[in-house]
PDB file of N, CA and C in Angstrom:
ATOM      1  N   PRO A   1      59.394  94.338 109.105  1.00  0.00           N
ATOM      2  CA  PRO A   1      58.039  94.752 109.472  1.00  0.00           C
ATOM      3  C   PRO A   1      57.923  96.273 109.476  1.00  0.00           C
ATOM      4  N   GLY A   2      56.781  96.761 109.049  1.00  0.00           N
ATOM      5  CA  GLY A   2      56.567  98.192 109.061  1.00  0.00           C
ATOM      6  C   GLY A   2      55.797  98.674 107.853  1.00  0.00           C
ATOM      7  N   ILE A   3      56.020  99.935 107.511  1.00  0.00           N
ATOM      8  CA  ILE A   3      55.309 100.593 106.428  1.00  0.00           C
ATOM      9  C   ILE A   3      56.290 100.913 105.302  1.00  0.00           C
ATOM     10  N   TYR A   4      55.913 100.581 104.073  1.00  0.00           N
ATOM     11  CA  TYR A   4      56.697 100.930 102.892  1.00  0.00           C
ATOM     12  C   TYR A   4      56.220 102.290 102.409  1.00  0.00           C
ATOM     13  N   VAL A   5      57.175 103.179 102.124  1.00  0.00           N
ATOM     14  CA  VAL A   5      56.855 104.547 101.737  1.00  0.00           C
ATOM     15  C   VAL A   5      57.451 104.871 100.374  1.00  0.00           C
ATOM     16  N   CYS A   6      56.946 105.922  99.763  1.00  0.00           N
ATOM     17  CA  CYS A   6      57.459 106.418  98.485  1.00  0.00           C
ATOM     18  C   CYS A   6      58.895 106.912  98.689  1.00  0.00           C
ATOM     19  N   ALA A   7      59.799 106.476  97.818  1.00  0.00           N
ATOM     20  CA  ALA A   7      61.197 106.881  97.912  1.00  0.00           C
ATOM     21  C   ALA A   7      61.385 108.363  97.625  1.00  0.00           C
ATOM     22  N   LYS A   8      60.454 108.966  96.916  1.00  0.00           N
ATOM     23  CA  LYS A   8      60.589 110.370  96.533  1.00  0.00           C
ATOM     24  C   LYS A   8      60.032 111.330  97.593  1.00  0.00           C
ATOM     25  N   CYS A   9      58.856 111.009  98.164  1.00  0.00           N
ATOM     26  CA  CYS A   9      58.216 111.977  99.079  1.00  0.00           C
ATOM     27  C   CYS A   9      57.894 111.421 100.470  1.00  0.00           C
ATOM     28  N   GLY A  10      58.051 110.119 100.684  1.00  0.00           N
ATOM     29  CA  GLY A  10      57.791 109.539 102.003  1.00  0.00           C
ATOM     30  C   GLY A  10      56.334 109.191 102.274  1.00  0.00           C
ATOM     31  N   HIS A  11      55.450 109.335 101.279  1.00  0.00           N
ATOM     32  CA  HIS A  11      54.027 109.009 101.443  1.00  0.00           C
ATOM     33  C   HIS A  11      53.879 107.510 101.747  1.00  0.00           C
ATOM     34  N   GLU A  12      53.036 107.152 102.714  1.00  0.00           N
ATOM     35  CA  GLU A  12      52.841 105.752 103.101  1.00  0.00           C
ATOM     36  C   GLU A  12      52.057 105.002 102.033  1.00  0.00           C
ATOM     37  N   LEU A  13      52.596 103.848 101.599  1.00  0.00           N
ATOM     38  CA  LEU A  13      52.023 103.094 100.485  1.00  0.00           C
ATOM     39  C   LEU A  13      51.469 101.730 100.879  1.00  0.00           C
ATOM     40  N   PHE A  14      52.307 100.892 101.488  1.00  0.00           N
ATOM     41  CA  PHE A  14      51.937  99.509 101.780  1.00  0.00           C
ATOM     42  C   PHE A  14      52.381  99.127 103.194  1.00  0.00           C
ATOM     43  N   SER A  15      51.654  98.198 103.798  1.00  0.00           N
ATOM     44  CA  SER A  15      52.040  97.627 105.085  1.00  0.00           C
ATOM     45  C   SER A  15      52.759  96.306 104.826  1.00  0.00           C
ATOM     46  N   SER A  16      53.719  95.991 105.664  1.00  0.00           N
ATOM     47  CA  SER A  16      54.408  94.707 105.531  1.00  0.00           C
ATOM     48  C   SER A  16      53.439  93.536 105.747  1.00  0.00           C
ATOM     49  N   ARG A  17      52.304  93.785 106.389  1.00  0.00           N
ATOM     50  CA  ARG A  17      51.303  92.727 106.576  1.00  0.00           C
ATOM     51  C   ARG A  17      50.669  92.304 105.259  1.00  0.00           C
ATOM     52  N   ALA A  18      50.714  93.179 104.243  1.00  0.00           N
ATOM     53  CA  ALA A  18      50.146  92.867 102.927  1.00  0.00           C
ATOM     54  C   ALA A  18      51.197  92.306 101.966  1.00  0.00           C
ATOM     55  N   LYS A  19      52.443  92.161 102.420  1.00  0.00           N
ATOM     56  CA  LYS A  19      53.532  91.666 101.576  1.00  0.00           C
ATOM     57  C   LYS A  19      53.511  90.135 101.553  1.00  0.00           C
ATOM     58  N   TYR A  20      53.851  89.570 100.402  1.00  0.00           N
ATOM     59  CA  TYR A  20      53.928  88.118 100.293  1.00  0.00           C
ATOM     60  C   TYR A  20      55.002  87.734  99.282  1.00  0.00           C
ATOM     61  N   GLU A  21      55.427  86.488  99.327  1.00  0.00           N
ATOM     62  CA  GLU A  21      56.446  85.976  98.414  1.00  0.00           C
ATOM     63  C   GLU A  21      55.837  85.736  97.041  1.00  0.00           C
ATOM     64  N   HIS A  22      56.517  86.228  96.015  1.00  0.00           N
ATOM     65  CA  HIS A  22      56.083  86.044  94.630  1.00  0.00           C
ATOM     66  C   HIS A  22      57.318  85.736  93.800  1.00  0.00           C
ATOM     67  N   SER A  23      57.128  85.139  92.638  1.00  0.00           N
ATOM     68  CA  SER A  23      58.265  84.755  91.802  1.00  0.00           C
ATOM     69  C   SER A  23      58.986  85.944  91.171  1.00  0.00           C
ATOM     70  N   SER A  24      58.373  87.125  91.182  1.00  0.00           N
ATOM     71  CA  SER A  24      59.041  88.305  90.620  1.00  0.00           C
ATOM     72  C   SER A  24      60.151  88.754  91.565  1.00  0.00           C
ATOM     73  N   PRO A  25      61.152  89.475  91.056  1.00  0.00           N
ATOM     74  CA  PRO A  25      62.241  89.940  91.928  1.00  0.00           C
ATOM     75  C   PRO A  25      61.867  91.152  92.785  1.00  0.00           C
ATOM     76  N   TRP A  26      60.672  91.718  92.587  1.00  0.00           N
ATOM     77  CA  TRP A  26      60.243  92.903  93.323  1.00  0.00           C
ATOM     78  C   TRP A  26      59.317  92.520  94.469  1.00  0.00           C
ATOM     79  N   PRO A  27      59.232  93.361  95.491  1.00  0.00           N
ATOM     80  CA  PRO A  27      58.272  93.089  96.571  1.00  0.00           C
ATOM     81  C   PRO A  27      56.850  93.026  96.007  1.00  0.00           C
ATOM     82  N   ALA A  28      56.040  92.144  96.543  1.00  0.00           N
ATOM     83  CA  ALA A  28      54.654  91.981  96.092  1.00  0.00           C
ATOM     84  C   ALA A  28      53.714  92.207  97.277  1.00  0.00           C
ATOM     85  N   PHE A  29      52.642  92.942  97.014  1.00  0.00           N
ATOM     86  CA  PHE A  29      51.661  93.273  98.042  1.00  0.00           C
ATOM     87  C   PHE A  29      50.259  92.973  97.526  1.00  0.00           C
ATOM     88  N   THR A  30      49.346  92.623  98.439  1.00  0.00           N
ATOM     89  CA  THR A  30      47.967  92.339  98.051  1.00  0.00           C
ATOM     90  C   THR A  30      47.085  93.569  98.069  1.00  0.00           C
ATOM     91  N   GLU A  31      47.488  94.599  98.836  1.00  0.00           N
ATOM     92  CA  GLU A  31      46.662  95.800  98.943  1.00  0.00           C
ATOM     93  C   GLU A  31      47.501  96.986  99.378  1.00  0.00           C
ATOM     94  N   THR A  32      46.975  98.179  99.143  1.00  0.00           N
ATOM     95  CA  THR A  32      47.640  99.399  99.589  1.00  0.00           C
ATOM     96  C   THR A  32      47.272  99.679 101.041  1.00  0.00           C
ATOM     97  N   LEU A  33      48.022 100.558 101.657  1.00  0.00           N
ATOM     98  CA  LEU A  33      47.762 100.899 103.059  1.00  0.00           C
ATOM     99  C   LEU A  33      46.420 101.609 103.202  1.00  0.00           C
ATOM    100  N   ARG A  34      46.180 102.598 102.331  1.00  0.00           N
ATOM    101  CA  ARG A  34      44.926 103.349 102.335  1.00  0.00           C
ATOM    102  C   ARG A  34      44.456 103.494 100.891  1.00  0.00           C
ATOM    103  N   GLU A  35      43.221 103.888 100.730  1.00  0.00           N
ATOM    104  CA  GLU A  35      42.661 104.075  99.384  1.00  0.00           C
ATOM    105  C   GLU A  35      43.425 105.134  98.595  1.00  0.00           C
ATOM    106  N   ASP A  36      43.899 106.187  99.277  1.00  0.00           N
ATOM    107  CA  ASP A  36      44.611 107.258  98.585  1.00  0.00           C
ATOM    108  C   ASP A  36      46.131 107.073  98.560  1.00  0.00           C
ATOM    109  N   SER A  37      46.612 105.901  98.942  1.00  0.00           N
ATOM    110  CA  SER A  37      48.056 105.655  98.932  1.00  0.00           C
ATOM    111  C   SER A  37      48.637 105.722  97.525  1.00  0.00           C
ATOM    112  N   VAL A  38      47.889 105.219  96.554  1.00  0.00           N
ATOM    113  CA  VAL A  38      48.363 105.211  95.173  1.00  0.00           C
ATOM    114  C   VAL A  38      47.296 105.727  94.225  1.00  0.00           C
ATOM    115  N   ALA A  39      47.744 106.144  93.053  1.00  0.00           N
ATOM    116  CA  ALA A  39      46.856 106.484  91.942  1.00  0.00           C
ATOM    117  C   ALA A  39      47.036 105.401  90.884  1.00  0.00           C
ATOM    118  N   LYS A  40      45.966 105.072  90.179  1.00  0.00           N
ATOM    119  CA  LYS A  40      46.021 104.006  89.184  1.00  0.00           C
ATOM    120  C   LYS A  40      45.434 104.501  87.874  1.00  0.00           C
ATOM    121  N   ARG A  41      45.999 103.992  86.771  1.00  0.00           N
ATOM    122  CA  ARG A  41      45.413 104.265  85.461  1.00  0.00           C
ATOM    123  C   ARG A  41      45.589 103.024  84.597  1.00  0.00           C
ATOM    124  N   PRO A  42      44.607 102.734  83.756  1.00  0.00           N
ATOM    125  CA  PRO A  42      44.709 101.548  82.891  1.00  0.00           C
ATOM    126  C   PRO A  42      45.927 101.648  81.982  1.00  0.00           C
ATOM    127  N   GLU A  43      46.616 100.529  81.828  1.00  0.00           N
ATOM    128  CA  GLU A  43      47.760 100.504  80.914  1.00  0.00           C
ATOM    129  C   GLU A  43      47.561  99.461  79.827  1.00  0.00           C
ATOM    130  N   ARG A  44      47.139  98.259  80.234  1.00  0.00           N
ATOM    131  CA  ARG A  44      46.852  97.185  79.282  1.00  0.00           C
ATOM    132  C   ARG A  44      45.891  96.227  79.971  1.00  0.00           C
ATOM    133  N   PRO A  45      45.262  95.333  79.223  1.00  0.00           N
ATOM    134  CA  PRO A  45      44.326  94.396  79.874  1.00  0.00           C
ATOM    135  C   PRO A  45      45.013  93.632  81.012  1.00  0.00           C
ATOM    136  N   GLY A  46      44.399  93.663  82.173  1.00  0.00           N
ATOM    137  CA  GLY A  46      44.917  92.945  83.333  1.00  0.00           C
ATOM    138  C   GLY A  46      45.969  93.682  84.134  1.00  0.00           C
ATOM    139  N   ALA A  47      46.316  94.911  83.730  1.00  0.00           N
ATOM    140  CA  ALA A  47      47.353  95.655  84.458  1.00  0.00           C
ATOM    141  C   ALA A  47      47.032  97.142  84.489  1.00  0.00           C
ATOM    142  N   LEU A  48      47.247  97.727  85.663  1.00  0.00           N
ATOM    143  CA  LEU A  48      47.081  99.159  85.859  1.00  0.00           C
ATOM    144  C   LEU A  48      48.441  99.757  86.205  1.00  0.00           C
ATOM    145  N   LYS A  49      48.744 100.920  85.682  1.00  0.00           N
ATOM    146  CA  LYS A  49      49.961 101.644  86.048  1.00  0.00           C
ATOM    147  C   LYS A  49      49.701 102.286  87.403  1.00  0.00           C
ATOM    148  N   VAL A  50      50.644 102.153  88.340  1.00  0.00           N
ATOM    149  CA  VAL A  50      50.472 102.641  89.704  1.00  0.00           C
ATOM    150  C   VAL A  50      51.524 103.702  90.001  1.00  0.00           C
ATOM    151  N   SER A  51      51.092 104.789  90.622  1.00  0.00           N
ATOM    152  CA  SER A  51      52.007 105.842  91.043  1.00  0.00           C
ATOM    153  C   SER A  51      51.654 106.295  92.454  1.00  0.00           C
ATOM    154  N   CYS A  52      52.577 106.985  93.082  1.00  0.00           N
ATOM    155  CA  CYS A  52      52.354 107.503  94.432  1.00  0.00           C
ATOM    156  C   CYS A  52      51.136 108.418  94.427  1.00  0.00           C
ATOM    157  N   GLY A  53      50.276 108.251  95.389  1.00  0.00           N
ATOM    158  CA  GLY A  53      49.066 109.058  95.482  1.00  0.00           C
ATOM    159  C   GLY A  53      49.325 110.503  95.868  1.00  0.00           C
ATOM    160  N   LYS A  54      50.533 110.814  96.320  1.00  0.00           N
ATOM    161  CA  LYS A  54      50.851 112.190  96.727  1.00  0.00           C
ATOM    162  C   LYS A  54      51.674 112.919  95.664  1.00  0.00           C
ATOM    163  N   CYS A  55      52.786 112.319  95.218  1.00  0.00           N
ATOM    164  CA  CYS A  55      53.695 113.042  94.316  1.00  0.00           C
ATOM    165  C   CYS A  55      53.692 112.530  92.879  1.00  0.00           C
ATOM    166  N   GLY A  56      53.061 111.376  92.628  1.00  0.00           N
ATOM    167  CA  GLY A  56      52.999 110.841  91.271  1.00  0.00           C
ATOM    168  C   GLY A  56      54.200 110.012  90.858  1.00  0.00           C
ATOM    169  N   ASN A  57      55.127 109.739  91.762  1.00  0.00           N
ATOM    170  CA  ASN A  57      56.292 108.917  91.456  1.00  0.00           C
ATOM    171  C   ASN A  57      55.844 107.534  90.981  1.00  0.00           C
ATOM    172  N   GLY A  58      56.419 107.038  89.900  1.00  0.00           N
ATOM    173  CA  GLY A  58      56.048 105.732  89.358  1.00  0.00           C
ATOM    174  C   GLY A  58      56.418 104.596  90.291  1.00  0.00           C
ATOM    175  N   LEU A  59      55.469 103.687  90.525  1.00  0.00           N
ATOM    176  CA  LEU A  59      55.693 102.570  91.445  1.00  0.00           C
ATOM    177  C   LEU A  59      55.617 101.206  90.762  1.00  0.00           C
ATOM    178  N   GLY A  60      55.173 101.162  89.540  1.00  0.00           N
ATOM    179  CA  GLY A  60      55.047  99.874  88.863  1.00  0.00           C
ATOM    180  C   GLY A  60      53.618  99.624  88.436  1.00  0.00           C
ATOM    181  N   HIS A  61      53.122  98.427  88.745  1.00  0.00           N
ATOM    182  CA  HIS A  61      51.810  98.009  88.260  1.00  0.00           C
ATOM    183  C   HIS A  61      50.981  97.314  89.328  1.00  0.00           C
ATOM    184  N   GLU A  62      49.695  97.292  89.084  1.00  0.00           N
ATOM    185  CA  GLU A  62      48.779  96.410  89.802  1.00  0.00           C
ATOM    186  C   GLU A  62      48.345  95.376  88.769  1.00  0.00           C
ATOM    187  N   PHE A  63      48.642  94.109  89.045  1.00  0.00           N
ATOM    188  CA  PHE A  63      48.252  93.023  88.155  1.00  0.00           C
ATOM    189  C   PHE A  63      46.979  92.401  88.707  1.00  0.00           C
ATOM    190  N   LEU A  64      45.908  92.537  87.963  1.00  0.00           N
ATOM    191  CA  LEU A  64      44.597  92.078  88.400  1.00  0.00           C
ATOM    192  C   LEU A  64      44.525  90.562  88.406  1.00  0.00           C
ATOM    193  N   ASN A  65      43.925  90.013  89.440  1.00  0.00           N
ATOM    194  CA  ASN A  65      43.738  88.562  89.590  1.00  0.00           C
ATOM    195  C   ASN A  65      45.048  87.783  89.536  1.00  0.00           C
ATOM    196  N   ASP A  66      46.125  88.358  90.086  1.00  0.00           N
ATOM    197  CA  ASP A  66      47.420  87.687  90.115  1.00  0.00           C
ATOM    198  C   ASP A  66      47.978  87.621  91.536  1.00  0.00           C
ATOM    199  N   GLY A  67      47.108  87.769  92.517  1.00  0.00           N
ATOM    200  CA  GLY A  67      47.531  87.720  93.912  1.00  0.00           C
ATOM    201  C   GLY A  67      47.608  86.295  94.424  1.00  0.00           C
ATOM    202  N   PRO A  68      47.919  86.133  95.701  1.00  0.00           N
ATOM    203  CA  PRO A  68      48.074  84.797  96.274  1.00  0.00           C
ATOM    204  C   PRO A  68      46.738  84.034  96.407  1.00  0.00           C
ATOM    205  N   LYS A  69      45.638  84.763  96.443  1.00  0.00           N
ATOM    206  CA  LYS A  69      44.317  84.124  96.530  1.00  0.00           C
ATOM    207  C   LYS A  69      43.490  84.499  95.302  1.00  0.00           C
ATOM    208  N   ARG A  70      42.576  83.656  94.951  1.00  0.00           N
ATOM    209  CA  ARG A  70      41.711  83.891  93.803  1.00  0.00           C
ATOM    210  C   ARG A  70      41.013  85.247  93.909  1.00  0.00           C
ATOM    211  N   GLY A  71      41.095  86.030  92.841  1.00  0.00           N
ATOM    212  CA  GLY A  71      40.440  87.335  92.807  1.00  0.00           C
ATOM    213  C   GLY A  71      41.256  88.486  93.371  1.00  0.00           C
ATOM    214  N   GLN A  72      42.400  88.202  93.991  1.00  0.00           N
ATOM    215  CA  GLN A  72      43.238  89.276  94.553  1.00  0.00           C
ATOM    216  C   GLN A  72      44.172  89.831  93.492  1.00  0.00           C
ATOM    217  N   SER A  73      44.506  91.088  93.669  1.00  0.00           N
ATOM    218  CA  SER A  73      45.491  91.719  92.794  1.00  0.00           C
ATOM    219  C   SER A  73      46.868  91.629  93.417  1.00  0.00           C
ATOM    220  N   ARG A  74      47.877  91.889  92.581  1.00  0.00           N
ATOM    221  CA  ARG A  74      49.264  91.945  93.052  1.00  0.00           C
ATOM    222  C   ARG A  74      49.834  93.313  92.684  1.00  0.00           C
ATOM    223  N   PHE A  75      50.357  93.998  93.681  1.00  0.00           N
ATOM    224  CA  PHE A  75      51.026  95.272  93.442  1.00  0.00           C
ATOM    225  C   PHE A  75      52.526  95.006  93.442  1.00  0.00           C
TER     226      PHE A  75
END
């Protein structure tokens, strides 16, 4: 339980309350902690490239409509 932070700069990214089990080997979250926690840019249809909102460290992707509930994203 707690807050997940950027490994490079310590910026707060996700709350453990938004974490859920997914078939991928990486942690999965339904939402960021705050609106400015991450920066996003389009990469391909259905996926956005996600980076730390403070230092730009690469964090992976936001997969649109792939969350645990209909219409939710998966980070």
